C-alpha cells in the first residue's frame, strides 16, 4: 500500500476472551472517509486464524457498498479450513459483492508451491478486469509460466484426498500443541485455529518486552517463530508458529518452550 503511494488506515480486530472479532463501528468510520477507496480483507484471517462467518462478511460488504469502497479479498488460506468450520468466499454472497471485489487465491500455501508464482485473481466485473489487464500490460507483467499452469491444474483437480489428510494432520498438531502448552505453560494463551496452518499465541504473561521475548525465542529456546510485532502494534508479545510440519517438530518445540519459559 505505502509503496504504491497510498495512505494506510488500520482497523484492528477486537479480542473477546480467546476469539477475535471485527470492530464494525470503527470500520464504518474508516469507510466513510471520502479518501477511502479500497478495503483489503484477509479471509481466513492470518495470523488470528479466524474463519469469518457469512454474516460477518455480509456486514463488511454492505458497509463497503454503501460507502463506495472496493474490496480486495485475500483468500489464500481458504483451502485450509479446520474441521467444524466452513469458508465462505466473499464474492459468493451476492452479485453486488462479486462485482465490487477481486478475490485472490493460489496453490502456494495449500500445496507448498510459492516458487512457481501461480496466483489466481478472480475478477467478475468486466470493467475492473479490463483495468487490471491494462495495468498488467503497461508494466509488462508476464503470464504464468507453463510449469505453474500445470501444477495449479494438478493441485486443484487431483489432490483433494491428499489435502483432506493434511488438514486432519495439521488439526491434530494444533490439538497436541494446545494440550501440551496448557499443561506446561498454562499462562500462554493459544487462540483457536479455525483456519490456516498457523498457531497464534500470546506470551505476555511470560515477558513484558517484545524485543526481549524475540531474543529469548532465538537465543534460549533456539526457535525461529514469527514475532507478533511484524503484524502490527497489536501483535506485540505474540508468537506465530507453523503447524504444517511433522509432529516431531512440534514435540521438540514444546520441549524447548517449556525449558525456556517455565516459571
mmCIF file of N, CA, C and O in Angstrom, residues 149-241:
data_model
loop_
_atom_site.group_PDB
_atom_site.id
_atom_site.type_symbol
_atom_site.label_atom_id
_atom_site.label_comp_id
_atom_site.label_asym_id
_atom_site.label_seq_id
_atom_site.Cartn_x
_atom_site.Cartn_y
_atom_site.Cartn_z
ATOM 1 N N UNK A 149 1.186 -23.322 -14.520
ATOM 2 C CA UNK A 149 -0.155 -23.659 -15.005
ATOM 3 C C UNK A 149 -0.462 -25.132 -14.759
ATOM 4 O O UNK A 149 -1.522 -25.500 -14.249
ATOM 5 N N UNK A 150 0.474 -25.997 -15.119
ATOM 6 C CA UNK A 150 0.252 -27.438 -14.945
ATOM 7 C C UNK A 150 0.170 -27.812 -13.468
ATOM 8 O O UNK A 150 -0.697 -28.609 -13.062
ATOM 9 N N UNK A 151 1.040 -27.250 -12.645
ATOM 10 C CA UNK A 151 1.000 -27.549 -11.210
ATOM 11 C C UNK A 151 -0.313 -27.092 -10.591
ATOM 12 O O UNK A 151 -0.892 -27.792 -9.744
ATOM 13 N N UNK A 152 -0.780 -25.920 -10.998
ATOM 14 C CA UNK A 152 -2.044 -25.396 -10.491
ATOM 15 C C UNK A 152 -3.196 -26.332 -10.863
ATOM 16 O O UNK A 152 -4.055 -26.652 -10.031
ATOM 17 N N UNK A 153 -3.221 -26.788 -12.106
ATOM 18 C CA UNK A 153 -4.280 -27.703 -12.555
ATOM 19 C C UNK A 153 -4.266 -29.005 -11.766
ATOM 20 O O UNK A 153 -5.312 -29.486 -11.309
ATOM 21 N N UNK A 154 -3.095 -29.569 -11.591
ATOM 22 C CA UNK A 154 -2.989 -30.844 -10.869
ATOM 23 C C UNK A 154 -3.371 -30.676 -9.400
ATOM 24 O O UNK A 154 -4.108 -31.501 -8.835
ATOM 25 N N UNK A 155 -2.895 -29.602 -8.782
ATOM 26 C CA UNK A 155 -3.185 -29.373 -7.364
ATOM 27 C C UNK A 155 -4.681 -29.276 -7.119
ATOM 28 O O UNK A 155 -5.223 -29.920 -6.206
ATOM 29 N N UNK A 156 -5.376 -28.472 -7.930
ATOM 30 C CA UNK A 156 -6.799 -28.233 -7.704
ATOM 31 C C UNK A 156 -7.691 -29.372 -8.206
ATOM 32 O O UNK A 156 -8.806 -29.556 -7.702
ATOM 33 N N UNK A 157 -7.223 -30.142 -9.179
ATOM 34 C CA UNK A 157 -8.080 -31.182 -9.759
ATOM 35 C C UNK A 157 -7.835 -32.589 -9.220
ATOM 36 O O UNK A 157 -8.737 -33.428 -9.286
ATOM 37 N N UNK A 158 -6.630 -32.843 -8.682
ATOM 38 C CA UNK A 158 -6.283 -34.233 -8.367
ATOM 39 C C UNK A 158 -5.799 -34.477 -6.938
ATOM 40 O O UNK A 158 -5.361 -35.578 -6.626
ATOM 41 N N UNK A 159 -5.876 -33.470 -6.077
ATOM 42 C CA UNK A 159 -5.237 -33.631 -4.762
ATOM 43 C C UNK A 159 -6.190 -33.464 -3.581
ATOM 44 O O UNK A 159 -5.754 -33.190 -2.469
ATOM 45 N N UNK A 160 -7.491 -33.643 -3.804
ATOM 46 C CA UNK A 160 -8.471 -33.434 -2.729
ATOM 47 C C UNK A 160 -8.264 -34.418 -1.579
ATOM 48 O O UNK A 160 -8.356 -34.036 -0.400
ATOM 49 N N UNK A 161 -7.997 -35.686 -1.897
ATOM 50 C CA UNK A 161 -7.805 -36.693 -0.839
ATOM 51 C C UNK A 161 -6.572 -36.367 -0.010
ATOM 52 O O UNK A 161 -6.576 -36.479 1.221
ATOM 53 N N UNK A 162 -5.495 -35.980 -0.696
ATOM 54 C CA UNK A 162 -4.258 -35.610 0.000
ATOM 55 C C UNK A 162 -4.506 -34.428 0.927
ATOM 56 O O UNK A 162 -4.088 -34.427 2.088
ATOM 57 N N UNK A 163 -5.224 -33.414 0.423
ATOM 58 C CA UNK A 163 -5.483 -32.222 1.218
ATOM 59 C C UNK A 163 -6.314 -32.545 2.453
ATOM 60 O O UNK A 163 -6.062 -32.013 3.536
ATOM 61 N N UNK A 164 -7.293 -33.425 2.299
ATOM 62 C CA UNK A 164 -8.118 -33.813 3.444
ATOM 63 C C UNK A 164 -7.263 -34.430 4.547
ATOM 64 O O UNK A 164 -7.444 -34.137 5.731
ATOM 65 N N UNK A 165 -6.318 -35.268 4.162
ATOM 66 C CA UNK A 165 -5.415 -35.886 5.146
ATOM 67 C C UNK A 165 -4.508 -34.839 5.788
ATOM 68 O O UNK A 165 -4.246 -34.896 6.999
ATOM 69 N N UNK A 166 -4.019 -33.914 5.000
ATOM 70 C CA UNK A 166 -3.138 -32.858 5.522
ATOM 71 C C UNK A 166 -3.865 -32.007 6.559
ATOM 72 O O UNK A 166 -3.313 -31.692 7.621
ATOM 73 N N UNK A 167 -5.093 -31.631 6.257
ATOM 74 C CA UNK A 167 -5.871 -30.805 7.188
ATOM 75 C C UNK A 167 -6.067 -31.531 8.507
ATOM 76 O O UNK A 167 -5.909 -30.937 9.590
ATOM 77 N N UNK A 168 -6.390 -32.808 8.456
ATOM 78 C CA UNK A 168 -6.574 -33.579 9.693
ATOM 79 C C UNK A 168 -5.267 -33.659 10.482
ATOM 80 O O UNK A 168 -5.265 -33.572 11.718
ATOM 81 N N UNK A 169 -4.150 -33.803 9.781
ATOM 82 C CA UNK A 169 -2.847 -33.892 10.452
ATOM 83 C C UNK A 169 -2.508 -32.555 11.122
ATOM 84 O O UNK A 169 -2.058 -32.516 12.280
ATOM 85 N N UNK A 170 -2.727 -31.458 10.406
ATOM 86 C CA UNK A 170 -2.470 -30.130 10.983
ATOM 87 C C UNK A 170 -3.365 -29.894 12.194
ATOM 88 O O UNK A 170 -2.925 -29.346 13.215
ATOM 89 N N UNK A 171 -4.613 -30.317 12.085
ATOM 90 C CA UNK A 171 -5.554 -30.148 13.199
ATOM 91 C C UNK A 171 -5.089 -30.924 14.431
ATOM 92 O O UNK A 171 -5.171 -30.423 15.563
ATOM 93 N N UNK A 172 -4.580 -32.131 14.212
ATOM 94 C CA UNK A 172 -4.055 -32.923 15.329
ATOM 95 C C UNK A 172 -2.802 -32.267 15.911
ATOM 96 O O UNK A 172 -2.581 -32.301 17.124
ATOM 97 N N UNK A 173 -1.976 -31.675 15.052
ATOM 98 C CA UNK A 173 -0.814 -30.924 15.544
ATOM 99 C C UNK A 173 -1.257 -29.781 16.449
ATOM 100 O O UNK A 173 -0.655 -29.527 17.503
ATOM 101 N N UNK A 174 -2.314 -29.080 16.024
ATOM 102 C CA UNK A 174 -2.819 -27.964 16.834
ATOM 103 C C UNK A 174 -3.327 -28.469 18.190
ATOM 104 O O UNK A 174 -3.023 -27.883 19.237
ATOM 105 N N UNK A 175 -4.090 -29.537 18.180
ATOM 106 C CA UNK A 175 -4.644 -30.066 19.438
ATOM 107 C C UNK A 175 -3.523 -30.527 20.366
ATOM 108 O O UNK A 175 -3.589 -30.305 21.579
ATOM 109 N N UNK A 176 -2.484 -31.124 19.797
ATOM 110 C CA UNK A 176 -1.343 -31.560 20.603
ATOM 111 C C UNK A 176 -0.635 -30.354 21.215
ATOM 112 O O UNK A 176 -0.338 -30.324 22.417
ATOM 113 N N UNK A 177 -0.374 -29.327 20.386
ATOM 114 C CA UNK A 177 0.311 -28.128 20.870
ATOM 115 C C UNK A 177 -0.494 -27.467 21.983
ATOM 116 O O UNK A 177 0.059 -27.099 23.031
ATOM 117 N N UNK A 178 -1.791 -27.292 21.777
ATOM 118 C CA UNK A 178 -2.635 -26.642 22.775
ATOM 119 C C UNK A 178 -2.650 -27.423 24.078
ATOM 120 O O UNK A 178 -2.544 -26.847 25.173
ATOM 121 N N UNK A 179 -2.752 -28.741 23.979
ATOM 122 C CA UNK A 179 -2.791 -29.583 25.179
ATOM 123 C C UNK A 179 -1.482 -29.509 25.957
ATOM 124 O O UNK A 179 -1.474 -29.358 27.190
ATOM 125 N N UNK A 180 -0.358 -29.578 25.247
ATOM 126 C CA UNK A 180 0.943 -29.578 25.914
ATOM 127 C C UNK A 180 1.262 -28.209 26.526
ATOM 128 O O UNK A 180 1.820 -28.131 27.623
ATOM 129 N N UNK A 181 0.917 -27.150 25.817
ATOM 130 C CA UNK A 181 1.161 -25.819 26.377
ATOM 131 C C UNK A 181 0.282 -25.569 27.601
ATOM 132 O O UNK A 181 0.718 -24.952 28.575
ATOM 133 N N UNK A 182 -0.958 -26.038 27.552
ATOM 134 C CA UNK A 182 -1.840 -25.877 28.712
ATOM 135 C C UNK A 182 -1.282 -26.598 29.939
ATOM 136 O O UNK A 182 -1.456 -26.136 31.069
ATOM 137 N N UNK A 183 -0.590 -27.696 29.715
ATOM 138 C CA UNK A 183 -0.001 -28.449 30.834
ATOM 139 C C UNK A 183 1.302 -27.827 31.315
ATOM 140 O O UNK A 183 1.538 -27.716 32.526
ATOM 141 N N UNK A 184 2.142 -27.417 30.380
ATOM 142 C CA UNK A 184 3.494 -26.971 30.734
ATOM 143 C C UNK A 184 3.641 -25.454 30.880
ATOM 144 O O UNK A 184 4.448 -24.986 31.683
ATOM 145 N N UNK A 185 2.886 -24.704 30.084
ATOM 146 C CA UNK A 185 2.950 -23.238 30.140
ATOM 147 C C UNK A 185 1.509 -22.712 30.140
ATOM 148 O O UNK A 185 1.049 -22.122 29.154
ATOM 149 N N UNK A 186 0.794 -22.911 31.232
ATOM 150 C CA UNK A 186 -0.642 -22.593 31.252
ATOM 151 C C UNK A 186 -0.976 -21.123 31.037
ATOM 152 O O UNK A 186 -2.122 -20.801 30.702
ATOM 153 N N UNK A 187 -0.003 -20.236 31.215
ATOM 154 C CA UNK A 187 -0.283 -18.810 31.022
ATOM 155 C C UNK A 187 -0.099 -18.357 29.580
ATOM 156 O O UNK A 187 -0.307 -17.179 29.265
ATOM 157 N N UNK A 188 0.315 -19.261 28.698
ATOM 158 C CA UNK A 188 0.332 -18.938 27.273
ATOM 159 C C UNK A 188 -1.104 -19.050 26.749
ATOM 160 O O UNK A 188 -1.751 -20.087 26.917
ATOM 161 N N UNK A 189 -1.600 -17.989 26.152
ATOM 162 C CA UNK A 189 -2.937 -18.021 25.567
ATOM 163 C C UNK A 189 -2.803 -18.448 24.110
ATOM 164 O O UNK A 189 -2.229 -17.722 23.288
ATOM 165 N N UNK A 190 -3.300 -19.646 23.802
ATOM 166 C CA UNK A 190 -3.237 -20.139 22.428
ATOM 167 C C UNK A 190 -4.632 -20.008 21.826
ATOM 168 O O UNK A 190 -5.604 -20.532 22.354
ATOM 169 N N UNK A 191 -4.725 -19.243 20.756
ATOM 170 C CA UNK A 191 -6.035 -18.924 20.183
ATOM 171 C C UNK A 191 -6.548 -20.061 19.302
ATOM 172 O O UNK A 191 -5.762 -20.777 18.682
ATOM 173 N N UNK A 192 -7.853 -20.234 19.242
ATOM 174 C CA UNK A 192 -8.425 -21.283 18.381
ATOM 175 C C UNK A 192 -7.977 -21.098 16.940
ATOM 176 O O UNK A 192 -7.944 -19.973 16.434
ATOM 177 N N UNK A 193 -7.616 -22.190 16.297
ATOM 178 C CA UNK A 193 -7.190 -22.138 14.896
ATOM 179 C C UNK A 193 -8.332 -22.689 14.046
ATOM 180 O O UNK A 193 -8.463 -23.883 13.843
ATOM 181 N N UNK A 194 -9.170 -21.792 13.565
ATOM 182 C CA UNK A 194 -10.309 -22.191 12.738
ATOM 183 C C UNK A 194 -9.871 -22.454 11.303
ATOM 184 O O UNK A 194 -10.469 -23.268 10.600
ATOM 185 N N UNK A 195 -8.859 -21.720 10.865
ATOM 186 C CA UNK A 195 -8.326 -21.880 9.525
ATOM 187 C C UNK A 195 -6.848 -21.548 9.510
ATOM 188 O O UNK A 195 -6.287 -21.132 10.527
ATOM 189 N N UNK A 196 -6.198 -21.739 8.362
ATOM 190 C CA UNK A 196 -4.745 -21.623 8.141
ATOM 191 C C UNK A 196 -4.026 -22.795 8.807
ATOM 192 O O UNK A 196 -4.667 -23.701 9.358
ATOM 193 N N UNK A 197 -2.703 -22.782 8.783
ATOM 194 C CA UNK A 197 -1.911 -23.809 9.467
ATOM 195 C C UNK A 197 -0.988 -23.144 10.490
ATOM 196 O O UNK A 197 0.078 -23.658 10.812
ATOM 197 N N UNK A 198 -1.437 -21.989 11.006
ATOM 198 C CA UNK A 198 -0.575 -21.143 11.833
ATOM 199 C C UNK A 198 -1.180 -20.939 13.211
ATOM 200 O O UNK A 198 -2.295 -20.424 13.339
ATOM 201 N N UNK A 199 -0.452 -21.332 14.224
ATOM 202 C CA UNK A 199 -0.916 -21.153 15.592
ATOM 203 C C UNK A 199 -0.526 -19.764 16.096
ATOM 204 O O UNK A 199 0.607 -19.313 15.894
ATOM 205 N N UNK A 200 -1.452 -19.097 16.781
ATOM 206 C CA UNK A 200 -1.270 -17.729 17.258
ATOM 207 C C UNK A 200 -1.308 -17.747 18.781
ATOM 208 O O UNK A 200 -2.302 -18.156 19.372
ATOM 209 N N UNK A 201 -0.202 -17.312 19.421
ATOM 210 C CA UNK A 201 -0.057 -17.489 20.860
ATOM 211 C C UNK A 201 0.364 -16.195 21.544
ATOM 212 O O UNK A 201 1.227 -15.477 21.059
ATOM 213 N N UNK A 202 -0.213 -15.941 22.700
ATOM 214 C CA UNK A 202 0.056 -14.739 23.496
ATOM 215 C C UNK A 202 0.994 -15.111 24.648
ATOM 216 O O UNK A 202 0.638 -15.882 25.533
ATOM 217 N N UNK A 203 2.212 -14.546 24.630
ATOM 218 C CA UNK A 203 3.225 -14.824 25.654
ATOM 219 C C UNK A 203 3.380 -13.673 26.648
ATOM 220 O O UNK A 203 4.379 -13.602 27.357
ATOM 221 N N UNK A 204 2.399 -12.776 26.708
ATOM 222 C CA UNK A 204 2.560 -11.571 27.517
ATOM 223 C C UNK A 204 2.665 -11.859 29.015
ATOM 224 O O UNK A 204 3.178 -11.023 29.771
ATOM 225 N N UNK A 205 2.201 -13.021 29.475
ATOM 226 C CA UNK A 205 2.321 -13.354 30.898
ATOM 227 C C UNK A 205 3.740 -13.811 31.249
ATOM 228 O O UNK A 205 4.090 -13.932 32.420
ATOM 229 N N UNK A 206 4.554 -14.074 30.224
ATOM 230 C CA UNK A 206 5.909 -14.580 30.454
ATOM 231 C C UNK A 206 6.986 -13.548 30.149
ATOM 232 O O UNK A 206 8.134 -13.709 30.546
ATOM 233 N N UNK A 207 6.624 -12.494 29.416
ATOM 234 C CA UNK A 207 7.616 -11.472 29.083
ATOM 235 C C UNK A 207 6.881 -10.174 28.783
ATOM 236 O O UNK A 207 5.819 -10.180 28.157
ATOM 237 N N UNK A 208 7.441 -9.051 29.222
ATOM 238 C CA UNK A 208 6.774 -7.764 29.043
ATOM 239 C C UNK A 208 7.380 -6.908 27.940
ATOM 240 O O UNK A 208 6.813 -5.890 27.553
ATOM 241 N N UNK A 209 8.533 -7.323 27.423
ATOM 242 C CA UNK A 209 9.215 -6.575 26.378
ATOM 243 C C UNK A 209 9.287 -7.455 25.129
ATOM 244 O O UNK A 209 9.883 -8.541 25.162
ATOM 245 N N UNK A 210 8.692 -6.997 24.030
ATOM 246 C CA UNK A 210 8.602 -7.856 22.842
ATOM 247 C C UNK A 210 9.967 -8.138 22.221
ATOM 248 O O UNK A 210 10.169 -9.191 21.614
ATOM 249 N N UNK A 211 10.919 -7.220 22.366
ATOM 250 C CA UNK A 211 12.250 -7.472 21.822
ATOM 251 C C UNK A 211 13.004 -8.503 22.663
ATOM 252 O O UNK A 211 13.750 -9.336 22.135
ATOM 253 N N UNK A 212 12.813 -8.462 23.976
ATOM 254 C CA UNK A 212 13.424 -9.475 24.842
ATOM 255 C C UNK A 212 12.791 -10.834 24.579
ATOM 256 O O UNK A 212 13.481 -11.869 24.562
ATOM 257 N N UNK A 213 11.475 -10.847 24.347
ATOM 258 C CA UNK A 213 10.797 -12.105 24.001
ATOM 259 C C UNK A 213 11.402 -12.703 22.734
ATOM 260 O O UNK A 213 11.687 -13.911 22.680
ATOM 261 N N UNK A 214 11.622 -11.872 21.739
ATOM 262 C CA UNK A 214 12.226 -12.351 20.491
ATOM 263 C C UNK A 214 13.616 -12.933 20.747
ATOM 264 O O UNK A 214 13.974 -14.006 20.226
ATOM 265 N N UNK A 215 14.407 -12.240 21.561
ATOM 266 C CA UNK A 215 15.755 -12.715 21.867
ATOM 267 C C UNK A 215 15.719 -14.043 22.606
ATOM 268 O O UNK A 215 16.517 -14.952 22.318
ATOM 269 N N UNK A 216 14.797 -14.187 23.550
ATOM 270 C CA UNK A 216 14.696 -15.446 24.297
ATOM 271 C C UNK A 216 14.283 -16.597 23.383
ATOM 272 O O UNK A 216 14.751 -17.726 23.537
ATOM 273 N N UNK A 217 13.411 -16.303 22.448
ATOM 274 C CA UNK A 217 12.998 -17.342 21.492
ATOM 275 C C UNK A 217 14.179 -17.811 20.657
ATOM 276 O O UNK A 217 14.406 -19.009 20.470
ATOM 277 N N UNK A 218 14.956 -16.852 20.151
ATOM 278 C CA UNK A 218 16.068 -17.189 19.268
ATOM 279 C C UNK A 218 17.270 -17.768 20.019
ATOM 280 O O UNK A 218 17.848 -18.779 19.607
ATOM 281 N N UNK A 219 17.643 -17.121 21.115
ATOM 282 C CA UNK A 219 18.898 -17.470 21.797
ATOM 283 C C UNK A 219 18.739 -18.553 22.859
ATOM 284 O O UNK A 219 19.650 -19.369 23.050
ATOM 285 N N UNK A 220 17.601 -18.548 23.563
ATOM 286 C CA UNK A 220 17.407 -19.531 24.633
ATOM 287 C C UNK A 220 16.642 -20.767 24.132
ATOM 288 O O UNK A 220 17.126 -21.887 24.252
ATOM 289 N N UNK A 221 15.470 -20.545 23.567
ATOM 290 C CA UNK A 221 14.685 -21.679 23.067
ATOM 291 C C UNK A 221 15.218 -22.180 21.728
ATOM 292 O O UNK A 221 14.944 -23.314 21.332
ATOM 293 N N UNK A 222 15.995 -21.314 21.039
ATOM 294 C CA UNK A 222 16.516 -21.653 19.707
ATOM 295 C C UNK A 222 15.377 -22.043 18.758
ATOM 296 O O UNK A 222 15.438 -23.036 18.040
ATOM 297 N N UNK A 223 14.344 -21.216 18.794
ATOM 298 C CA UNK A 223 13.199 -21.374 17.899
ATOM 299 C C UNK A 223 13.038 -20.090 17.101
ATOM 300 O O UNK A 223 13.061 -18.993 17.657
ATOM 301 N N UNK A 224 12.879 -20.226 15.799
ATOM 302 C CA UNK A 224 12.679 -19.063 14.959
ATOM 303 C C UNK A 224 11.208 -19.008 14.555
ATOM 304 O O UNK A 224 10.814 -19.475 13.486
ATOM 305 N N UNK A 225 10.392 -18.468 15.439
ATOM 306 C CA UNK A 225 8.979 -18.276 15.158
ATOM 307 C C UNK A 225 8.774 -16.898 14.528
ATOM 308 O O UNK A 225 9.679 -16.071 14.522
ATOM 309 N N UNK A 226 7.578 -16.660 14.014
ATOM 310 C CA UNK A 226 7.251 -15.321 13.519
ATOM 311 C C UNK A 226 6.843 -14.466 14.702
ATOM 312 O O UNK A 226 5.887 -14.800 15.422
ATOM 313 N N UNK A 227 7.574 -13.384 14.923
ATOM 314 C CA UNK A 227 7.267 -12.499 16.039
ATOM 315 C C UNK A 227 5.994 -11.704 15.750
ATOM 316 O O UNK A 227 5.813 -11.172 14.654
ATOM 317 N N UNK A 228 5.136 -11.616 16.742
ATOM 318 C CA UNK A 228 3.850 -10.968 16.546
ATOM 319 C C UNK A 228 3.932 -9.519 16.121
ATOM 320 O O UNK A 228 3.043 -9.017 15.413
ATOM 321 N N UNK A 229 4.989 -8.816 16.513
ATOM 322 C CA UNK A 229 5.066 -7.382 16.206
ATOM 323 C C UNK A 229 5.169 -7.106 14.711
ATOM 324 O O UNK A 229 4.859 -5.987 14.259
ATOM 325 N N UNK A 230 5.580 -8.101 13.914
ATOM 326 C CA UNK A 230 5.670 -7.868 12.471
ATOM 327 C C UNK A 230 4.276 -7.685 11.858
ATOM 328 O O UNK A 230 4.145 -7.199 10.734
ATOM 329 N N UNK A 231 3.229 -8.061 12.614
ATOM 330 C CA UNK A 231 1.857 -7.897 12.136
ATOM 331 C C UNK A 231 1.216 -6.617 12.665
ATOM 332 O O UNK A 231 0.044 -6.370 12.429
ATOM 333 N N UNK A 232 1.990 -5.816 13.374
ATOM 334 C CA UNK A 232 1.468 -4.552 13.868
ATOM 335 C C UNK A 232 1.539 -4.426 15.377
ATOM 336 O O UNK A 232 1.931 -5.359 16.091
ATOM 337 N N UNK A 233 1.154 -3.277 15.855
ATOM 338 C CA UNK A 233 1.233 -2.948 17.276
ATOM 339 C C UNK A 233 0.493 -3.966 18.141
ATOM 340 O O UNK A 233 0.957 -4.339 19.213
ATOM 341 N N UNK A 234 -0.672 -4.421 17.668
ATOM 342 C CA UNK A 234 -1.483 -5.339 18.462
ATOM 343 C C UNK A 234 -0.848 -6.717 18.588
ATOM 344 O O UNK A 234 -1.258 -7.527 19.419
ATOM 345 N N UNK A 235 0.168 -7.012 17.765
ATOM 346 C CA UNK A 235 0.790 -8.331 17.797
ATOM 347 C C UNK A 235 1.976 -8.450 18.740
ATOM 348 O O UNK A 235 2.537 -9.536 18.893
ATOM 349 N N UNK A 236 2.341 -7.355 19.382
ATOM 350 C CA UNK A 236 3.488 -7.408 20.289
ATOM 351 C C UNK A 236 3.244 -8.423 21.411
ATOM 352 O O UNK A 236 2.155 -8.467 21.984
ATOM 353 N N UNK A 237 4.277 -9.216 21.695
ATOM 354 C CA UNK A 237 4.262 -10.268 22.718
ATOM 355 C C UNK A 237 3.460 -11.495 22.285
ATOM 356 O O UNK A 237 3.177 -12.378 23.087
ATOM 357 N N UNK A 238 3.124 -11.562 20.981
ATOM 358 C CA UNK A 238 2.524 -12.761 20.403
ATOM 359 C C UNK A 238 3.583 -13.491 19.565
ATOM 360 O O UNK A 238 4.561 -12.896 19.124
ATOM 361 N N UNK A 239 3.351 -14.777 19.362
ATOM 362 C CA UNK A 239 4.211 -15.584 18.500
ATOM 363 C C UNK A 239 3.331 -16.382 17.539
ATOM 364 O O UNK A 239 2.249 -16.848 17.908
ATOM 365 N N UNK A 240 3.810 -16.537 16.299
ATOM 366 C CA UNK A 240 3.098 -17.344 15.314
ATOM 367 C C UNK A 240 3.959 -18.552 14.947
ATOM 368 O O UNK A 240 5.132 -18.404 14.628
ATOM 369 N N UNK A 241 3.358 -19.734 15.008
ATOM 370 C CA UNK A 241 4.097 -20.966 14.729
ATOM 371 C C UNK A 241 3.402 -21.749 13.617
ATOM 372 O O UNK A 241 2.186 -21.935 13.657
#
